[in-house]
Amino acid sequence: MESLNGTYIEVEPGIELYVQDVGTGDPIVFIPGFTFTTAVFAEQIKHFSKTNRTIVLDPRSHGRSTMTVHGNDYVTHGTDLKKVLDALNITDVTLVGWSFGCLTAWEYIRQSGTSQIKSLVLIDMPPKSLSLQQDQDWVEGPLDDLAVAYTNYLRNPKGQREFISAYATGVMVQRELKEEELTWLVEQSLKTPYYIAANLFSSGLFSDYREEATRSSESVPTLFIVAEHWSQTAITYLSKLTPNATVEVLGGHLMFWEYSQTFNEMVEQFLDKNK
């Protein structure tokens, strides 16, 4: 089914994912993070579609995709991704995951291996969110803070707004956001209802893709781009877990939006090196 700006692909009866598919050339697929949509990758679509077939999707229960009360976990998201790639007849693909979108990419690898993957770009996400050694390992955040987010905030729309607003200003972007920019970011997230956001949050936090991160980085060229605020911990952690991967540091969690030109050049150089 076609929309004015993209395509809807049915991944199971009654559930469609919204997909933008622009340009020609080697395919790149961008996967948004927790509750965000294709819109955050606007500058990447504009840039890479000049030279590549550039695909961006709204995951299940995100953006313009079907809202559903089941399958809101990264195991299902990985299955959905395979169905989208199959429907578009995409092979030899570069997967670009941002935040929890990296979990979707790793879950795809867990289910389907790396034979159809040309390269991986993983934006600012540890392969295991929680650790008993949270003072040493690269983790998603202090356990107590994550528990508060789940139990106190992702329980109603107001709490979701407050959580995303605080995360956007404190972690995602380094400069001071204009009021309309912050409103736009929060509204992107609120397209996913709070009760679905809570499911996705817990699924992401309890995921463990260390094995897939190691295995995939050994078999395909892999680039991690990590935020400055935890770069030292991330670099040390990844040097042990994925020693073959390239690691770059840039901005905050939403660096590809705030510093789009630098980010695009970074990814372009990586892709050119691994053609």
Short mmCIF file of C-alpha atoms in Angstrom, two decimals:
data_model
loop_
_atom_site.label_atom_id
_atom_site.label_comp_id
_atom_site.label_asym_id
_atom_site.label_seq_id
_atom_site.Cartn_x
_atom_site.Cartn_y
_atom_site.Cartn_z
CA MET A 1 0.00 0.00 0.00
CA GLU A 2 1.38 3.42 -0.94
CA SER A 3 1.19 6.65 1.05
CA LEU A 4 2.08 10.09 -0.25
CA ASN A 5 5.60 9.85 1.18
CA GLY A 6 6.29 6.17 1.64
CA THR A 7 5.11 2.59 1.66
CA TYR A 8 3.25 0.43 4.18
CA ILE A 9 4.52 -3.14 4.51
CA GLU A 10 2.40 -5.73 6.28
CA VAL A 11 4.54 -7.75 8.70
CA GLU A 12 1.64 -9.80 10.06
CA PRO A 13 -2.13 -9.70 9.52
CA GLY A 14 -3.41 -6.26 10.49
CA ILE A 15 0.03 -4.80 11.32
CA GLU A 16 1.81 -2.54 8.86
CA LEU A 17 5.14 -0.73 9.13
CA TYR A 18 5.62 2.64 7.48
CA VAL A 19 8.75 2.68 5.30
CA GLN A 20 10.43 5.46 3.33
CA ASP A 21 12.52 4.18 0.41
CA VAL A 22 14.44 6.88 -1.49
CA GLY A 23 17.31 6.86 -3.97
CA THR A 24 19.29 4.16 -5.74
CA GLY A 25 22.56 2.36 -5.10
CA ASP A 26 23.86 0.25 -2.23
CA PRO A 27 21.09 0.03 0.39
CA ILE A 28 21.26 1.65 3.82
CA VAL A 29 18.52 1.03 6.37
CA PHE A 30 18.10 3.45 9.29
CA ILE A 31 16.29 2.17 12.42
CA PRO A 32 15.03 4.76 14.96
CA GLY A 33 15.39 4.36 18.69
CA PHE A 34 12.86 4.07 21.52
CA THR A 35 9.50 5.64 20.48
CA PHE A 36 11.06 7.80 17.73
CA THR A 37 10.22 7.90 14.04
CA THR A 38 11.60 8.20 10.53
CA ALA A 39 11.50 11.99 10.93
CA VAL A 40 14.63 12.12 13.10
CA PHE A 41 16.69 10.87 10.14
CA ALA A 42 15.57 13.64 7.74
CA GLU A 43 19.11 14.93 7.18
CA GLN A 44 20.43 11.40 6.62
CA ILE A 45 17.71 10.70 4.04
CA LYS A 46 18.55 13.96 2.26
CA HIS A 47 22.28 13.22 2.25
CA PHE A 48 22.56 9.50 1.58
CA SER A 49 19.73 9.22 -0.94
CA LYS A 50 21.96 11.10 -3.40
CA THR A 51 24.28 8.09 -3.59
CA ASN A 52 22.48 5.16 -1.95
CA ARG A 53 19.12 3.48 -1.72
CA THR A 54 18.10 4.92 1.64
CA ILE A 55 15.40 3.21 3.69
CA VAL A 56 13.99 4.42 7.01
CA LEU A 57 11.21 2.68 8.89
CA ASP A 58 8.85 3.38 11.74
CA PRO A 59 9.09 0.27 13.93
CA ARG A 60 5.94 -1.43 15.17
CA SER A 61 3.91 0.97 17.37
CA HIS A 62 6.08 3.96 16.33
CA GLY A 63 5.14 6.92 14.16
CA ARG A 64 2.89 6.01 11.25
CA SER A 65 3.16 2.25 11.76
CA THR A 66 0.29 0.28 13.29
CA MET A 67 -0.19 0.70 17.04
CA THR A 68 -0.66 -2.72 18.57
CA VAL A 69 -0.74 -4.14 22.08
CA HIS A 70 1.37 -7.16 21.17
CA GLY A 71 4.86 -7.62 19.80
CA ASN A 72 6.26 -4.51 21.50
CA ASP A 73 9.64 -6.06 22.16
CA TYR A 74 12.93 -6.26 20.32
CA VAL A 75 12.62 -9.94 19.45
CA THR A 76 9.53 -9.07 17.40
CA HIS A 77 11.17 -5.93 16.04
CA GLY A 78 14.03 -8.06 14.73
CA THR A 79 11.55 -10.36 13.00
CA ASP A 80 9.73 -7.33 11.57
CA LEU A 81 12.98 -5.98 10.16
CA LYS A 82 13.65 -9.22 8.29
CA LYS A 83 10.15 -9.11 6.80
CA VAL A 84 10.69 -5.53 5.63
CA LEU A 85 14.04 -6.38 4.02
CA ASP A 86 12.52 -9.44 2.35
CA ALA A 87 9.52 -7.45 1.08
CA LEU A 88 11.84 -4.83 -0.44
CA ASN A 89 14.18 -7.51 -1.80
CA ILE A 90 17.13 -5.94 0.01
CA THR A 91 20.42 -7.81 0.40
CA ASP A 92 24.01 -6.71 1.04
CA VAL A 93 22.65 -3.98 3.30
CA THR A 94 24.20 -1.51 5.70
CA LEU A 95 22.10 -1.43 8.88
CA VAL A 96 22.22 1.79 10.90
CA GLY A 97 20.60 1.44 14.32
CA TRP A 98 20.19 4.28 16.77
CA SER A 99 19.77 3.64 20.50
CA PHE A 100 17.27 0.78 20.97
CA GLY A 101 17.24 0.51 17.17
CA CYS A 102 20.63 -1.21 17.63
CA LEU A 103 18.78 -3.93 19.53
CA THR A 104 16.58 -4.47 16.48
CA ALA A 105 19.70 -4.86 14.33
CA TRP A 106 21.33 -7.29 16.76
CA GLU A 107 18.11 -9.29 17.08
CA TYR A 108 17.96 -9.56 13.29
CA ILE A 109 21.51 -10.95 13.44
CA ARG A 110 20.53 -13.38 16.21
CA GLN A 111 17.70 -14.73 14.05
CA SER A 112 19.19 -14.47 10.55
CA GLY A 113 22.96 -14.12 10.82
CA THR A 114 25.09 -11.67 8.88
CA SER A 115 25.07 -13.19 5.38
CA GLN A 116 22.84 -10.39 4.02
CA ILE A 117 24.66 -7.58 5.87
CA LYS A 118 27.41 -5.56 4.22
CA SER A 119 28.24 -3.38 7.23
CA LEU A 120 26.87 -2.14 10.54
CA VAL A 121 26.65 1.34 12.06
CA LEU A 122 25.55 1.31 15.71
CA ILE A 123 24.70 4.65 17.26
CA ASP A 124 25.23 5.08 21.00
CA MET A 125 23.85 1.87 22.48
CA PRO A 126 25.55 -0.72 24.68
CA PRO A 127 24.66 -4.31 23.70
CA LYS A 128 23.59 -5.01 27.30
CA SER A 129 21.76 -2.20 29.10
CA LEU A 130 22.17 -3.38 32.69
CA SER A 131 25.10 -4.79 34.66
CA LEU A 132 25.96 -5.65 38.23
CA GLN A 133 29.24 -3.90 37.48
CA GLN A 134 27.57 -0.66 36.42
CA ASP A 135 30.57 1.35 37.64
CA GLN A 136 32.79 -0.50 35.12
CA ASP A 137 30.66 -1.66 32.19
CA TRP A 138 29.09 0.56 29.54
CA VAL A 139 25.42 0.51 30.56
CA GLU A 140 22.32 2.50 29.69
CA GLY A 141 22.41 4.38 32.99
CA PRO A 142 22.36 3.96 36.77
CA LEU A 143 19.95 1.19 37.74
CA ASP A 144 18.03 3.37 40.20
CA ASP A 145 17.46 6.05 37.56
CA LEU A 146 16.18 3.51 35.04
CA ALA A 147 13.85 2.01 37.64
CA VAL A 148 12.41 5.46 38.40
CA ALA A 149 11.86 6.11 34.69
CA TYR A 150 9.90 2.88 34.36
CA THR A 151 7.91 2.96 37.59
CA ASN A 152 7.29 6.70 37.98
CA TYR A 153 7.23 8.19 34.49
CA LEU A 154 6.15 5.67 31.84
CA ARG A 155 2.79 5.26 33.55
CA ASN A 156 0.78 8.06 31.89
CA PRO A 157 1.13 10.58 29.05
CA LYS A 158 2.27 13.37 31.39
CA GLY A 159 5.05 11.18 32.76
CA GLN A 160 6.17 10.17 29.28
CA ARG A 161 6.32 13.84 28.24
CA GLU A 162 8.38 14.72 31.31
CA PHE A 163 10.73 11.76 30.81
CA ILE A 164 11.41 12.47 27.13
CA SER A 165 11.74 16.21 27.76
CA ALA A 166 14.34 15.66 30.49
CA TYR A 167 16.19 13.08 28.38
CA ALA A 168 16.21 15.35 25.32
CA THR A 169 17.63 18.34 27.17
CA GLY A 170 20.00 16.40 29.43
CA VAL A 171 21.34 13.59 27.26
CA MET A 172 20.27 13.77 23.63
CA VAL A 173 21.41 17.27 22.65
CA GLN A 174 24.36 19.34 23.86
CA ARG A 175 23.16 22.83 22.96
CA GLU A 176 20.10 24.53 24.42
CA LEU A 177 17.03 23.46 22.48
CA LYS A 178 14.58 25.99 21.15
CA GLU A 179 11.10 25.55 22.57
CA GLU A 180 9.72 24.39 19.22
CA GLU A 181 12.56 21.86 18.82
CA LEU A 182 11.89 20.34 22.22
CA THR A 183 8.16 20.23 21.49
CA TRP A 184 8.86 18.46 18.19
CA LEU A 185 11.10 15.85 19.84
CA VAL A 186 8.58 15.15 22.58
CA GLU A 187 5.75 14.87 20.05
CA GLN A 188 7.79 12.35 18.06
CA SER A 189 7.92 10.13 21.12
CA LEU A 190 4.29 10.62 22.10
CA LYS A 191 3.13 9.00 18.86
CA THR A 192 3.81 5.80 20.84
CA PRO A 193 1.32 5.53 23.76
CA TYR A 194 2.85 5.41 27.25
CA TYR A 195 1.71 1.84 27.94
CA ILE A 196 3.50 0.62 24.81
CA ALA A 197 6.53 2.78 25.60
CA ALA A 198 6.77 1.05 28.99
CA ASN A 199 6.83 -2.38 27.31
CA LEU A 200 9.55 -1.29 24.89
CA PHE A 201 11.57 0.28 27.69
CA SER A 202 11.59 -2.89 29.80
CA SER A 203 12.30 -5.08 26.76
CA GLY A 204 15.28 -2.94 25.86
CA LEU A 205 16.68 -2.80 29.37
CA PHE A 206 16.56 -6.58 29.82
CA SER A 207 18.11 -7.39 26.44
CA ASP A 208 21.58 -8.89 26.14
CA TYR A 209 23.20 -8.83 22.70
CA ARG A 210 26.86 -9.07 23.70
CA GLU A 211 27.32 -12.31 21.76
CA GLU A 212 25.74 -10.82 18.61
CA ALA A 213 27.81 -7.65 18.95
CA THR A 214 31.03 -9.66 19.15
CA ARG A 215 30.13 -12.10 16.39
CA SER A 216 28.87 -9.50 13.93
CA SER A 217 31.89 -7.23 14.44
CA GLU A 218 34.13 -10.18 13.58
CA SER A 219 32.31 -10.94 10.32
CA VAL A 220 31.26 -7.53 8.90
CA PRO A 221 32.76 -4.03 9.11
CA THR A 222 31.27 -2.35 12.17
CA LEU A 223 31.24 1.27 13.29
CA PHE A 224 30.12 2.40 16.73
CA ILE A 225 29.43 6.12 17.14
CA VAL A 226 29.15 6.97 20.83
CA ALA A 227 28.23 10.16 22.69
CA GLU A 228 30.90 12.21 24.41
CA HIS A 229 29.38 11.95 27.89
CA TRP A 230 30.23 8.25 28.28
CA SER A 231 32.83 7.82 25.56
CA GLN A 232 35.72 6.79 27.81
CA THR A 233 33.69 3.97 29.37
CA ALA A 234 32.25 2.93 26.01
CA ILE A 235 35.62 2.84 24.24
CA THR A 236 37.19 0.72 26.99
CA TYR A 237 34.21 -1.65 27.01
CA LEU A 238 34.04 -2.04 23.22
CA SER A 239 37.80 -2.54 22.89
CA LYS A 240 37.34 -5.78 24.85
CA LEU A 241 33.95 -6.92 23.51
CA THR A 242 34.30 -5.86 19.84
CA PRO A 243 38.02 -5.24 19.23
CA ASN A 244 37.58 -5.37 15.44
CA ALA A 245 35.03 -2.55 15.41
CA THR A 246 35.79 1.10 14.69
CA VAL A 247 34.67 3.51 17.42
CA GLU A 248 34.06 7.23 16.87
CA VAL A 249 32.91 9.88 19.35
CA LEU A 250 30.47 12.69 18.58
CA GLY A 251 28.10 14.95 20.51
CA GLY A 252 25.20 13.68 22.57
CA HIS A 253 22.79 10.80 22.10
CA LEU A 254 21.09 12.53 19.14
CA MET A 255 24.35 13.56 17.50
CA PHE A 256 23.20 12.64 13.97
CA TRP A 257 20.46 15.29 14.31
CA GLU A 258 22.45 18.00 16.09
CA TYR A 259 25.66 17.51 14.11
CA SER A 260 24.22 16.00 10.96
CA GLN A 261 26.99 17.09 8.58
CA THR A 262 29.80 15.73 10.76
CA PHE A 263 27.87 12.52 11.39
CA ASN A 264 27.08 12.00 7.70
CA GLU A 265 30.72 12.53 6.74
CA MET A 266 31.82 10.07 9.43
CA VAL A 267 29.47 7.38 8.12
CA GLU A 268 30.32 8.16 4.50
CA GLN A 269 34.05 7.72 5.18
CA PHE A 270 33.35 4.40 6.88
CA LEU A 271 31.23 3.18 3.96
CA ASP A 272 33.80 4.31 1.38
CA LYS A 273 36.56 2.50 3.27
CA ASN A 274 34.54 -0.72 3.29
CA LYS A 275 33.11 -0.78 -0.24
#
